[in-house]
C-alpha cells in the first residue's frame, strides 16, 4: 500500500477501505508516514469528507493506536462527558463532582486548551499543587476511593490523535467533521467508559459554527459510540457567547466554585445541571428530569462542592483555595473595557473573546508557552444586555500590561451593538439520544 495512492483516492472523492485507514493510522503512530503526507490526507478529508463507515473506521483505528488503560479494577458504572470545546467552558469542574457525589464513578481524562478554547487540565493546574499526572494505580485507586479523578492524557493514550491534532492545528484542518469525530470519539472509546455525554458546542466560539453542522457531528459521534456498545447522549449547546462571565483559568475555577455554592451565572448553571442530569440518567439514576433535580440537590446541599474539595486534596491541590477563592493569586494589573456607544449587545464573536483572553496570557500560542493562570476576562455585560456609552463591558486581567491594548481592541471589535434588544437564543438547541 502507498500513502500517495490513499491521498489521491481521497483527493478525487473516493471512499477509503478499512485497510487503507488502518494503514494510515498505523503509519501516523509509528512515525513511518511523513508529516506532509499526513497533512495532505487531512486536507483531502477536510474537502471531501468521509462516509459514516470511514469515520467509524478512523475512530476505531485512533482508539486502538495506543496503550489501553485497564479500568476493569474500577468498581461500578463509569460515566464521562466531553465538550467539543468552547470559551468559558468550565463545566467539567461542576458536573464531575455533582455526578461523583451520587456514587457514580468519573475517571476523567481531560485536555489542555486548544487555540481559542480552554482546557480542563490547564484550569486545574491553576490550583496550587494539583497533580494532573497520576500513575494508573493512583488514578484507579482514587476513583475507587472517592469516585472522581481528573488527569491529562498520557503520551501513550491514543497517540495517533496527538500527532494528527498537532498537524491539523497548523494546517487549518481542525474544523473537519470526520476528523473531529474521530479525534474525540477515538479518545473517549480508548478510555472505555460505560456512558458518555457529549456537549457539542455550536456558534461563533466553537469549531462548528451552525446548529445543523453541530447536529450532524453529534449524530456521527453518538452513532460511533453506540456501535462500540456505549450508552450515549449528545447535547447541542450555545457557544455564540462565552459560557458564564469568566474566561481564563483561575477566574473560571472561581466561577465554577461559586456555581457549586449556588451562586453561579444562570446560563452556566443550566448547562451544568442538564449535562449532569443526563450523565446521572445514563448511569441509571432515573429519568433525565429526575436526575436534573438530583443535580440541583447536590449543589444545594453542598455535596458536590465537598466532592470537588476532596478531589483537589486527593490530587495534591490546595483545598483552601476552593474553600476561600479570594486566596487565588491575582494578576498584577487589571483594565476596564468601556463601551464607546450605547445600545444592546446584539452579538459577540466568542472565538475573538477567547483569543483576547489568550493574548492576556491565559492560553498558549505555541505548545511551549507558559500559561498565566490569573490572566483572563470577567465580563460585565453579555448578549442581550443594555450598555450605556462609557459603561464597562468587561475587566481584563494580566501580568503583562502591554497585552491590554490588543485584548481590548479584539473585544470591542467582537462586540456588536444594536438599538433593539435582540431575541433570546436557546441555551440548549437539541438533545440527540
Ligand atoms: N477536541 C478534540 O479533542 N479534538 C478535536 O478535533 C476537536 C476538539
Short mmCIF file of C-alpha atoms and ligand atoms in Angstrom, two decimals:
data_model
loop_
_atom_site.label_atom_id
_atom_site.label_comp_id
_atom_site.label_asym_id
_atom_site.label_seq_id
_atom_site.Cartn_x
_atom_site.Cartn_y
_atom_site.Cartn_z
CA UNK A 1 0.00 0.00 0.00
CA UNK A 2 1.26 3.51 -0.77
CA UNK A 3 0.30 6.68 1.06
CA UNK A 4 0.41 8.51 -2.28
CA UNK A 5 -2.45 6.36 -3.63
CA UNK A 6 -4.52 6.85 -0.47
CA UNK A 7 -4.15 10.65 -0.68
CA UNK A 8 -5.00 10.61 -4.40
CA UNK A 9 -8.07 8.43 -3.84
CA UNK A 10 -9.47 10.77 -1.19
CA UNK A 11 -8.47 13.86 -3.15
CA UNK A 12 -10.59 12.56 -6.03
CA UNK A 13 -13.58 11.88 -3.76
CA UNK A 14 -13.12 8.13 -3.29
CA UNK A 15 -14.11 6.07 -0.24
CA UNK A 16 -11.15 4.65 1.69
CA UNK A 17 -11.23 1.00 2.74
CA UNK A 18 -10.79 -0.14 6.33
CA UNK A 19 -7.32 -1.45 5.39
CA UNK A 20 -6.29 1.90 3.91
CA UNK A 21 -7.47 3.76 7.02
CA UNK A 22 -5.66 1.31 9.30
CA UNK A 23 -2.51 1.67 7.19
CA UNK A 24 -2.71 5.46 7.52
CA UNK A 25 -3.21 5.47 11.32
CA UNK A 26 -0.56 2.77 11.76
CA UNK A 27 1.94 4.98 9.89
CA UNK A 28 0.92 8.07 11.88
CA UNK A 29 1.51 6.14 15.11
CA UNK A 30 4.85 4.53 14.26
CA UNK A 31 6.17 7.64 12.50
CA UNK A 32 6.66 5.94 9.14
CA UNK A 33 4.41 8.39 7.26
CA UNK A 34 5.93 11.86 6.96
CA UNK A 35 4.08 14.92 8.25
CA UNK A 36 3.50 16.31 4.74
CA UNK A 37 1.59 13.20 3.63
CA UNK A 38 -0.44 13.10 6.86
CA UNK A 39 -1.29 16.77 6.38
CA UNK A 40 -2.19 16.23 2.72
CA UNK A 41 -4.64 13.47 3.61
CA UNK A 42 -6.17 15.62 6.38
CA UNK A 43 -6.72 18.37 3.83
CA UNK A 44 -8.26 15.91 1.35
CA UNK A 45 -10.58 14.66 4.12
CA UNK A 46 -11.39 18.26 5.01
CA UNK A 47 -12.59 18.93 1.45
CA UNK A 48 -14.06 15.55 0.52
CA UNK A 49 -15.45 14.41 3.87
CA UNK A 50 -15.90 10.79 4.87
CA UNK A 51 -18.78 8.34 4.90
CA UNK A 52 -20.07 7.19 8.28
CA UNK A 53 -18.26 3.88 7.73
CA UNK A 54 -14.94 5.59 7.03
CA UNK A 55 -15.35 7.90 10.05
CA UNK A 56 -16.13 4.93 12.26
CA UNK A 57 -13.06 3.03 10.96
CA UNK A 58 -10.88 6.09 11.52
CA UNK A 59 -12.21 6.43 15.08
CA UNK A 60 -11.59 2.78 15.93
CA UNK A 61 -8.07 3.00 14.46
CA UNK A 62 -7.32 6.07 16.62
CA UNK A 63 -8.78 4.27 19.66
CA UNK A 64 -6.53 1.27 19.04
CA UNK A 65 -3.38 3.29 18.27
CA UNK A 66 -2.02 3.25 21.80
CA UNK A 67 -1.96 1.58 25.13
CA UNK A 68 -5.24 0.76 26.79
CA UNK A 69 -5.59 1.63 30.43
CA UNK A 70 -7.19 -1.32 32.14
CA UNK A 71 -10.06 0.17 34.08
CA UNK A 72 -11.62 -3.16 34.98
CA UNK A 73 -10.35 -2.63 38.54
CA UNK A 74 -12.76 0.29 38.94
CA UNK A 75 -15.93 -0.86 40.67
CA UNK A 76 -19.22 0.43 39.35
CA UNK A 77 -20.51 2.34 36.37
CA UNK A 78 -18.18 4.88 34.80
CA UNK A 79 -19.58 7.96 33.14
CA UNK A 80 -17.82 10.70 31.22
CA UNK A 81 -18.78 13.88 29.46
CA UNK A 82 -16.82 15.59 26.73
CA UNK A 83 -17.15 19.04 25.27
CA UNK A 84 -16.15 19.79 21.69
CA UNK A 85 -14.50 22.94 23.04
CA UNK A 86 -15.65 26.44 23.83
CA UNK A 87 -14.89 29.73 25.56
CA UNK A 88 -15.51 29.99 29.31
CA UNK A 89 -16.43 26.29 29.32
CA UNK A 90 -15.63 25.13 32.83
CA UNK A 91 -18.48 22.62 33.02
CA UNK A 92 -16.28 19.61 33.92
CA UNK A 93 -15.33 21.29 37.21
CA UNK A 94 -19.01 21.35 38.18
CA UNK A 95 -20.59 18.30 36.56
CA UNK A 96 -17.92 15.75 37.51
CA UNK A 97 -18.26 16.43 41.29
CA UNK A 98 -22.07 16.50 41.04
CA UNK A 99 -22.15 13.08 39.39
CA UNK A 100 -19.46 11.59 41.67
CA UNK A 101 -21.39 12.83 44.73
CA UNK A 102 -24.02 10.19 43.83
CA UNK A 103 -21.52 7.34 43.86
CA UNK A 104 -21.14 7.19 40.06
CA UNK A 105 -17.51 6.83 39.01
CA UNK A 106 -15.92 9.60 36.95
CA UNK A 107 -12.43 8.64 35.74
CA UNK A 108 -11.78 11.72 33.67
CA UNK A 109 -9.02 12.28 31.15
CA UNK A 110 -9.13 15.86 30.01
CA UNK A 111 -7.32 18.03 27.52
CA UNK A 112 -5.44 21.31 27.55
CA UNK A 113 -6.51 24.49 25.81
CA UNK A 114 -6.57 24.37 22.01
CA UNK A 115 -6.46 27.59 20.01
CA UNK A 116 -9.11 29.92 21.40
CA UNK A 117 -10.70 27.24 23.59
CA UNK A 118 -9.72 26.48 27.17
CA UNK A 119 -8.93 23.06 28.64
CA UNK A 120 -9.82 21.46 31.98
CA UNK A 121 -6.25 20.37 32.68
CA UNK A 122 -4.96 23.96 32.47
CA UNK A 123 -7.77 25.15 34.74
CA UNK A 124 -6.97 22.51 37.36
CA UNK A 125 -3.29 23.41 37.25
CA UNK A 126 -4.33 26.92 38.35
CA UNK A 127 -4.90 25.29 41.76
CA UNK A 128 -1.53 25.21 43.57
CA UNK A 129 -0.10 21.71 43.82
CA UNK A 130 -2.84 19.97 41.77
CA UNK A 131 -1.27 16.98 40.01
CA UNK A 132 -2.79 16.31 36.59
CA UNK A 133 -0.49 13.31 36.06
CA UNK A 134 -1.14 10.22 38.20
CA UNK A 135 0.13 6.69 37.78
CA UNK A 136 -2.53 4.19 36.62
CA UNK A 137 -2.64 2.73 40.14
CA UNK A 138 -3.07 6.15 41.75
CA UNK A 139 -5.77 7.08 39.21
CA UNK A 140 -7.75 3.86 39.64
CA UNK A 141 -7.24 3.88 43.42
CA UNK A 142 -8.57 7.44 43.72
CA UNK A 143 -11.62 6.72 41.54
CA UNK A 144 -12.43 3.67 43.65
CA UNK A 145 -11.94 5.60 46.89
CA UNK A 146 -13.67 8.93 46.24
CA UNK A 147 -15.39 8.38 42.88
CA UNK A 148 -13.56 11.07 40.93
CA UNK A 149 -10.13 11.73 39.45
CA UNK A 150 -9.21 14.12 36.63
CA UNK A 151 -5.92 13.81 34.77
CA UNK A 152 -4.39 14.85 31.45
CA UNK A 153 -3.94 12.31 28.70
CA UNK A 154 -0.70 10.38 28.81
CA UNK A 155 1.53 10.18 25.72
CA UNK A 156 0.69 6.52 25.18
CA UNK A 157 -3.04 7.17 25.12
CA UNK A 158 -4.50 7.35 21.55
CA UNK A 159 -1.11 8.68 20.30
CA UNK A 160 -2.34 8.91 16.70
CA UNK A 161 -4.71 11.67 17.79
CA UNK A 162 -1.93 13.62 19.44
CA UNK A 163 0.10 13.60 16.24
CA UNK A 164 -2.88 14.28 13.98
CA UNK A 165 -4.18 17.08 16.17
CA UNK A 166 -0.83 18.86 16.25
CA UNK A 167 -0.69 18.79 12.43
CA UNK A 168 -4.34 19.78 11.98
CA UNK A 169 -3.77 22.71 14.32
CA UNK A 170 -1.15 24.18 11.97
CA UNK A 171 -2.67 23.17 8.61
CA UNK A 172 -6.18 24.67 9.04
CA UNK A 173 -7.84 21.25 9.18
CA UNK A 174 -9.21 21.23 12.72
CA UNK A 175 -12.80 22.07 11.78
CA UNK A 176 -13.49 18.95 9.71
CA UNK A 177 -16.41 16.88 10.93
CA UNK A 178 -14.93 13.37 10.41
CA UNK A 179 -11.58 14.46 11.87
CA UNK A 180 -13.21 15.99 14.95
CA UNK A 181 -15.46 12.95 15.43
CA UNK A 182 -12.53 10.52 15.17
CA UNK A 183 -10.37 12.65 17.45
CA UNK A 184 -12.94 12.98 20.21
CA UNK A 185 -14.50 9.53 19.99
CA UNK A 186 -11.14 7.80 19.45
CA UNK A 187 -10.00 9.16 22.83
CA UNK A 188 -13.35 8.58 24.54
CA UNK A 189 -13.52 4.96 23.38
CA UNK A 190 -9.90 4.34 24.43
CA UNK A 191 -10.90 5.45 27.94
CA UNK A 192 -13.63 2.81 27.70
CA UNK A 193 -16.28 4.45 29.91
CA UNK A 194 -19.72 2.84 30.04
CA UNK A 195 -21.69 6.01 29.35
CA UNK A 196 -20.70 9.18 27.51
CA UNK A 197 -22.48 12.53 27.39
CA UNK A 198 -21.24 14.81 24.63
CA UNK A 199 -21.54 18.57 24.85
CA UNK A 200 -21.43 19.62 21.21
CA UNK A 201 -20.92 23.35 21.15
CA UNK A 202 -22.37 25.41 18.34
CA UNK A 203 -21.74 29.01 17.30
CA UNK A 204 -19.01 31.60 16.98
CA UNK A 205 -16.87 30.23 19.84
CA UNK A 206 -16.98 26.61 18.71
CA UNK A 207 -15.41 24.60 15.90
CA UNK A 208 -18.89 24.01 14.41
CA UNK A 209 -20.45 27.36 13.59
CA UNK A 210 -24.03 26.30 12.74
CA UNK A 211 -26.63 24.26 14.61
CA UNK A 212 -27.08 21.96 11.59
CA UNK A 213 -23.36 21.16 11.44
CA UNK A 214 -23.28 20.54 15.18
CA UNK A 215 -26.32 18.29 14.99
CA UNK A 216 -24.64 16.26 12.24
CA UNK A 217 -21.39 16.00 14.24
CA UNK A 218 -23.39 14.90 17.28
CA UNK A 219 -25.26 12.28 15.26
CA UNK A 220 -22.00 10.84 13.89
CA UNK A 221 -20.38 10.67 17.34
CA UNK A 222 -23.46 9.16 19.01
CA UNK A 223 -23.62 6.52 16.25
CA UNK A 224 -19.94 5.63 16.66
CA UNK A 225 -20.32 5.34 20.43
CA UNK A 226 -23.37 3.11 20.09
CA UNK A 227 -21.57 0.88 17.58
CA UNK A 228 -18.87 0.48 20.24
CA UNK A 229 -21.54 -0.56 22.77
CA UNK A 230 -21.63 2.67 24.78
CA UNK A 231 -24.64 4.48 26.21
CA UNK A 232 -24.60 7.86 24.50
CA UNK A 233 -26.33 11.22 24.58
CA UNK A 234 -25.26 14.46 22.90
CA UNK A 235 -26.44 17.95 23.83
CA UNK A 236 -26.15 20.75 21.31
CA UNK A 237 -25.37 23.85 23.38
CA UNK A 238 -24.99 27.52 22.56
CA UNK A 239 -21.44 28.80 22.09
CA UNK A 240 -22.37 32.04 20.35
CA UNK A 241 -21.33 33.70 23.59
CA UNK A 242 -18.89 32.65 26.31
CA UNK A 243 -20.43 30.42 28.96
CA UNK A 244 -20.81 32.33 32.24
CA UNK A 245 -18.89 35.54 32.86
CA UNK A 246 -15.34 34.27 33.47
CA UNK A 247 -12.74 33.39 30.79
CA UNK A 248 -9.27 32.34 31.95
CA UNK A 249 -8.01 29.58 34.19
CA UNK A 250 -8.21 30.62 37.85
CA UNK A 251 -11.08 33.01 37.04
CA UNK A 252 -13.03 30.03 35.69
CA UNK A 253 -12.19 27.82 38.66
CA UNK A 254 -13.56 30.58 40.91
CA UNK A 255 -16.76 30.80 38.84
CA UNK A 256 -17.15 27.01 38.95
CA UNK A 257 -16.78 27.06 42.75
CA UNK A 258 -19.32 29.88 43.00
CA UNK A 259 -21.68 27.75 40.92
CA UNK A 260 -21.19 24.80 43.27
CA UNK A 261 -22.07 27.22 46.10
CA UNK A 262 -25.35 28.01 44.29
CA UNK A 263 -24.23 31.47 43.20
CA UNK A 264 -23.17 30.80 39.60
CA UNK A 265 -24.38 32.52 36.43
CA UNK A 266 -27.76 31.23 35.24
CA UNK A 267 -26.61 30.12 31.75
CA UNK A 268 -23.62 28.20 33.06
CA UNK A 269 -25.62 26.59 35.85
CA UNK A 270 -28.35 25.49 33.44
CA UNK A 271 -25.87 23.79 31.08
CA UNK A 272 -24.16 22.06 34.04
CA UNK A 273 -27.44 20.82 35.52
CA UNK A 274 -28.55 19.45 32.15
CA UNK A 275 -25.22 17.71 31.44
CA UNK A 276 -25.01 16.26 34.96
CA UNK A 277 -28.68 15.21 34.72
CA UNK A 278 -28.03 13.22 31.54
CA UNK A 279 -24.87 11.68 33.00
CA UNK A 280 -26.78 10.50 36.07
CA UNK A 281 -29.65 9.31 33.91
CA UNK A 282 -27.40 7.22 31.63
CA UNK A 283 -25.88 5.75 34.79
CA UNK A 284 -29.34 4.55 35.80
CA UNK A 285 -30.31 7.10 38.46
CA UNK A 286 -33.69 7.93 36.88
CA UNK A 287 -35.23 9.93 34.05
CA UNK A 288 -33.33 12.99 32.79
CA UNK A 289 -35.80 15.28 34.60
CA UNK A 290 -35.45 13.37 37.89
CA UNK A 291 -31.69 13.42 37.51
CA UNK A 292 -31.58 17.16 36.82
CA UNK A 293 -33.37 17.52 40.14
CA UNK A 294 -30.70 15.35 41.78
CA UNK A 295 -28.02 17.57 40.23
CA UNK A 296 -29.68 20.69 41.68
CA UNK A 297 -29.87 18.99 45.06
CA UNK A 298 -26.13 18.17 45.04
CA UNK A 299 -25.43 21.89 44.64
CA UNK A 300 -28.00 22.96 47.25
CA UNK A 301 -26.80 20.55 49.94
CA UNK A 302 -23.10 21.20 49.29
CA UNK A 303 -22.23 17.58 48.50
CA UNK A 304 -20.87 18.45 45.04
CA UNK A 305 -18.62 21.19 46.45
CA UNK A 306 -17.39 18.76 49.13
CA UNK A 307 -16.57 16.27 46.36
CA UNK A 308 -14.54 18.88 44.47
CA UNK A 309 -12.58 19.78 47.63
CA UNK A 310 -11.96 16.07 48.31
CA UNK A 311 -10.71 15.58 44.74
CA UNK A 312 -8.44 18.62 44.82
CA UNK A 313 -6.88 17.46 48.09
CA UNK A 314 -6.52 13.86 46.85
CA UNK A 315 -4.56 15.12 43.84
CA UNK A 316 -2.23 17.26 45.96
CA UNK A 317 -4.01 20.57 45.34
CA UNK A 318 -4.55 23.31 47.89
CA UNK A 319 -8.11 22.71 49.11
CA UNK A 320 -8.02 26.04 50.98
CA UNK A 321 -8.20 27.82 47.62
CA UNK A 322 -11.52 26.14 46.87
CA UNK A 323 -12.87 26.90 50.34
CA UNK A 324 -11.80 30.54 50.02
CA UNK A 325 -11.31 31.55 46.39
CA UNK A 326 -10.08 35.01 47.48
CA UNK A 327 -6.79 33.21 48.11
CA UNK A 328 -6.14 32.60 44.39
CA UNK A 329 -3.18 34.66 43.16
CA UNK A 330 -4.40 37.77 41.36
CA UNK A 331 -2.95 39.41 38.26
CA UNK A 332 -0.74 42.40 38.88
CA UNK A 333 -2.82 44.54 36.51
CA UNK A 334 -6.43 44.99 35.51
CA UNK A 335 -8.06 47.14 32.87
CA UNK A 336 -11.70 48.13 32.35
CA UNK A 337 -13.03 47.90 28.79
CA UNK A 338 -15.71 50.54 28.24
CA UNK A 339 -18.29 50.67 25.50
CA UNK A 340 -17.76 53.56 23.06
CA UNK A 341 -21.53 53.67 22.34
CA UNK A 342 -24.88 52.92 23.91
CA UNK A 343 -27.05 50.01 22.83
CA UNK A 344 -27.97 46.40 23.40
CA UNK A 345 -25.27 43.81 22.87
CA UNK A 346 -26.69 42.14 19.77
CA UNK A 347 -23.98 39.53 19.29
CA UNK A 348 -20.42 38.73 20.22
CA UNK A 349 -17.76 36.72 18.43
CA UNK A 350 -16.98 34.25 21.19
CA UNK A 351 -13.87 32.98 19.37
CA UNK A 352 -12.45 36.53 19.40
CA UNK A 353 -13.20 36.75 23.14
CA UNK A 354 -11.24 33.51 23.59
CA UNK A 355 -8.37 34.94 21.56
CA UNK A 356 -8.44 38.15 23.63
CA UNK A 357 -8.06 36.02 26.77
CA UNK A 358 -5.21 34.13 25.11
CA UNK A 359 -3.48 37.43 24.33
CA UNK A 360 -3.68 38.32 28.03
CA UNK A 361 -1.68 35.16 28.80
CA UNK A 362 -4.49 32.70 29.62
CA UNK A 363 -3.67 30.40 26.68
CA UNK A 364 -0.80 29.28 24.51
CA UNK A 365 0.33 30.41 21.09
CA UNK A 366 2.79 27.53 20.89
CA UNK A 367 2.87 24.27 22.84
CA UNK A 368 5.82 25.50 24.89
CA UNK A 369 4.18 28.75 26.08
CA UNK A 370 3.69 29.12 29.83
CA UNK A 371 0.19 29.99 30.95
CA UNK A 372 -0.52 32.95 33.23
CA UNK A 373 -3.16 31.27 35.39
CA UNK A 374 -4.54 34.51 36.80
CA UNK A 375 -4.99 36.14 33.37
CA UNK A 376 -8.31 36.44 31.62
CA UNK A 377 -11.54 38.35 31.34
CA UNK A 378 -14.54 38.93 33.57
CA UNK A 379 -17.49 40.08 31.50
CA UNK A 380 -19.80 42.68 32.99
CA UNK A 381 -22.29 42.50 30.11
CA UNK A 382 -23.44 39.68 27.89
CA UNK A 383 -25.52 39.32 24.74
CA UNK A 384 -28.94 40.94 25.25
CA UNK A 385 -27.76 43.35 27.98
CA UNK A 386 -28.03 47.13 27.58
CA UNK A 387 -24.81 49.09 27.85
CA UNK A 388 -24.51 52.89 28.08
CA UNK A 389 -21.66 54.76 26.35
CA UNK A 390 -18.68 54.73 28.70
CA UNK A 391 -20.07 51.83 30.73
CA UNK A 392 -17.81 48.87 31.45
CA UNK A 393 -18.43 45.72 29.39
CA UNK A 394 -15.53 43.69 30.79
CA UNK A 395 -12.46 43.76 33.02
CA UNK A 396 -9.20 42.35 31.68
CA UNK A 397 -6.61 40.74 33.97
CA UNK A 398 -2.95 40.10 33.13
CA UNK A 399 0.57 40.23 34.46
CA UNK A 400 1.57 41.74 31.12
CA UNK A 401 0.26 45.28 30.95
CA UNK A 402 1.28 45.55 27.29
CA UNK A 403 -1.32 42.90 26.37
CA UNK A 404 -4.30 45.08 27.30
CA UNK A 405 -4.37 47.08 24.08
CA UNK A 406 -4.58 44.03 21.78
CA UNK A 407 -7.14 42.31 24.01
CA UNK A 408 -9.30 45.42 24.35
CA UNK A 409 -9.32 46.01 20.59
CA UNK A 410 -10.25 42.39 19.97
CA UNK A 411 -13.06 42.53 22.49
CA UNK A 412 -14.53 45.76 21.18
CA UNK A 413 -14.30 44.65 17.55
CA UNK A 414 -16.05 41.40 18.52
CA UNK A 415 -18.97 43.10 20.30
CA UNK A 416 -21.86 44.23 18.12
CA UNK A 417 -24.44 46.68 19.46
CA UNK A 418 -27.96 47.39 18.22
CA UNK A 419 -30.77 49.74 19.18
CA UNK A 420 -33.25 46.90 19.55
CA UNK A 421 -32.97 44.23 22.22
CA UNK A 422 -32.03 41.02 20.36
CA UNK A 423 -34.26 37.95 20.51
CA UNK A 424 -33.01 35.44 23.11
CA UNK A 425 -31.32 32.41 21.59
CA UNK A 426 -31.76 28.97 23.18
CA UNK A 427 -29.05 27.75 25.52
CA UNK A 428 -29.63 24.12 24.59
CA UNK A 429 -30.68 23.61 20.98
CA UNK A 430 -31.18 19.90 20.86
CA UNK A 431 -30.58 16.59 22.57
CA UNK A 432 -29.54 13.64 20.41
CA UNK A 433 -30.22 10.36 22.19
N1 LIG B 1 -11.46 18.37 20.61
C1 LIG B 1 -10.73 17.28 20.30
O1 LIG B 1 -10.30 16.54 21.17
N2 LIG B 1 -10.47 17.03 19.01
C2 LIG B 1 -10.92 17.82 18.00
O2 LIG B 1 -10.67 17.54 16.86
C3 LIG B 1 -11.70 18.96 18.35
C4 LIG B 1 -11.96 19.21 19.66
#
